[in-house]
């Protein structure tokens, strides 16, 4: 009798990553839709280089997500080291995204918080 092939143990990671990737791509597109952090630059032109750096991080993050996506589709259940490597890369990109979100929030907060002592 033929044995049924066990379910791929990495399938849940692949599915969760695809959900994360789709969410991130949509989120970044929405942030960039009418110009990325335009109101920050208008209010505080001195923050332009930081806004440009964060905008470039969107590009880099998408590149990383796309590369992981391509590689994840080629993994086989016996690719134990490659699977571990892929999981580590997913953890890294999640860390990058969290750091990026914190930097965006701080930038917006900085731009829209009046300096102490400059207003009555």
CSV table of C-alpha atoms in Angstrom, one decimal:
chain,number,residue,atom,x,y,z
A,1,UNK,CA,0.0,0.0,0.0
A,2,UNK,CA,1.2,3.5,-0.9
A,3,UNK,CA,1.9,5.8,2.0
A,4,UNK,CA,0.3,9.2,1.9
A,5,UNK,CA,2.9,12.0,1.8
A,6,UNK,CA,2.9,14.0,5.1
A,7,UNK,CA,1.8,17.6,4.9
A,8,UNK,CA,4.7,19.9,4.2
A,9,UNK,CA,5.9,21.2,7.6
A,10,UNK,CA,7.0,24.5,6.2
A,11,UNK,CA,3.6,25.2,4.5
A,12,UNK,CA,2.3,27.3,7.4
A,13,UNK,CA,5.4,29.5,7.4
A,14,UNK,CA,5.0,30.0,3.6
A,15,UNK,CA,1.4,31.0,4.0
A,16,UNK,CA,2.1,33.3,6.9
A,17,UNK,CA,4.9,35.0,5.0
A,18,UNK,CA,2.7,35.5,2.0
A,19,UNK,CA,0.1,37.2,4.2
A,20,UNK,CA,2.8,39.4,5.7
A,21,UNK,CA,4.3,40.2,2.3
A,22,UNK,CA,0.9,41.2,0.8
A,23,UNK,CA,0.1,43.3,3.9
A,24,UNK,CA,3.4,45.2,3.7
A,25,UNK,CA,3.2,45.8,0.0
A,26,UNK,CA,-0.3,47.2,0.4
A,27,UNK,CA,0.7,49.3,3.5
A,28,UNK,CA,3.7,50.8,1.7
A,29,UNK,CA,1.7,51.6,-1.4
A,30,UNK,CA,-1.0,53.4,0.7
A,31,UNK,CA,1.7,55.4,2.5
A,32,UNK,CA,3.2,56.5,-0.8
A,33,UNK,CA,-0.1,57.0,-2.7
A,34,UNK,CA,-0.3,60.8,-2.4
A,35,UNK,CA,3.5,61.3,-1.8
A,36,UNK,CA,5.4,59.8,1.1
A,37,UNK,CA,5.3,61.9,4.3
A,38,UNK,CA,4.7,65.1,2.2
A,39,UNK,CA,3.2,66.8,5.2
A,40,UNK,CA,6.3,66.2,7.2
A,41,UNK,CA,8.5,67.7,4.6
A,42,UNK,CA,6.2,70.7,4.1
A,43,UNK,CA,6.1,71.4,7.9
A,44,UNK,CA,9.8,70.7,8.5
A,45,UNK,CA,11.9,70.8,5.3
A,46,UNK,CA,15.0,70.0,7.4
A,47,UNK,CA,13.6,66.4,7.7
A,48,UNK,CA,13.7,65.9,3.9
A,49,UNK,CA,16.8,63.6,4.0
A,50,UNK,CA,15.3,61.5,6.7
A,51,UNK,CA,12.0,61.1,4.7
A,52,UNK,CA,14.1,60.2,1.6
A,53,UNK,CA,16.0,57.6,3.6
A,54,UNK,CA,12.8,56.0,4.9
A,55,UNK,CA,11.3,56.1,1.4
A,56,UNK,CA,14.3,54.2,0.2
A,57,UNK,CA,13.8,51.7,2.9
A,58,UNK,CA,10.4,50.9,1.4
A,59,UNK,CA,12.2,50.0,-1.8
A,60,UNK,CA,14.7,47.9,0.0
A,61,UNK,CA,12.1,46.1,2.1
A,62,UNK,CA,10.1,45.3,-1.0
A,63,UNK,CA,13.2,43.8,-2.6
A,64,UNK,CA,13.9,41.7,0.5
A,65,UNK,CA,10.3,40.5,0.6
A,66,UNK,CA,10.4,39.6,-3.1
A,67,UNK,CA,13.6,37.7,-2.8
A,68,UNK,CA,12.4,35.7,0.2
A,69,UNK,CA,9.1,35.0,-1.7
A,70,UNK,CA,11.1,33.7,-4.7
A,71,UNK,CA,13.3,31.5,-2.6
A,72,UNK,CA,10.5,30.2,-0.3
A,73,UNK,CA,8.7,28.8,-3.3
A,74,UNK,CA,11.7,26.7,-4.2
A,75,UNK,CA,12.1,25.1,-0.8
A,76,UNK,CA,11.5,21.3,-0.4
A,77,UNK,CA,10.7,19.6,2.9
A,78,UNK,CA,14.2,18.1,3.1
A,79,UNK,CA,15.9,21.5,2.8
A,80,UNK,CA,16.4,21.8,6.5
A,81,UNK,CA,19.3,24.3,6.4
A,82,UNK,CA,17.6,26.4,3.7
A,83,UNK,CA,14.4,26.5,5.7
A,84,UNK,CA,16.2,27.6,8.8
A,85,UNK,CA,18.0,30.3,6.8
A,86,UNK,CA,14.7,31.5,5.3
A,87,UNK,CA,13.1,31.7,8.7
A,88,UNK,CA,16.0,33.7,10.0
A,89,UNK,CA,15.7,36.1,7.1
A,90,UNK,CA,12.0,36.4,7.7
A,91,UNK,CA,12.7,37.3,11.4
A,92,UNK,CA,15.3,39.9,10.2
A,93,UNK,CA,12.9,41.6,7.8
A,94,UNK,CA,10.2,41.7,10.5
A,95,UNK,CA,12.8,43.5,12.7
A,96,UNK,CA,13.6,45.9,9.8
A,97,UNK,CA,9.9,46.7,9.4
A,98,UNK,CA,9.4,47.3,13.1
A,99,UNK,CA,12.4,49.6,13.2
A,100,UNK,CA,11.1,51.4,10.1
A,101,UNK,CA,7.6,51.9,11.6
A,102,UNK,CA,9.1,53.3,14.8
A,103,UNK,CA,11.3,55.7,12.8
A,104,UNK,CA,8.3,56.9,10.8
A,105,UNK,CA,6.2,57.5,13.9
A,106,UNK,CA,9.1,59.4,15.6
A,107,UNK,CA,9.5,61.5,12.5
A,108,UNK,CA,5.8,62.4,12.3
A,109,UNK,CA,5.8,63.2,16.0
A,110,UNK,CA,8.9,65.4,15.7
A,111,UNK,CA,7.4,67.3,12.7
A,112,UNK,CA,4.1,68.0,14.3
A,113,UNK,CA,5.2,68.7,17.9
A,114,UNK,CA,5.9,72.4,18.5
A,115,UNK,CA,9.3,73.0,20.0
A,116,UNK,CA,9.2,73.8,23.7
A,117,UNK,CA,9.3,77.6,24.3
A,118,UNK,CA,8.5,78.7,20.7
A,119,UNK,CA,4.8,79.1,21.2
A,120,UNK,CA,2.7,80.8,23.9
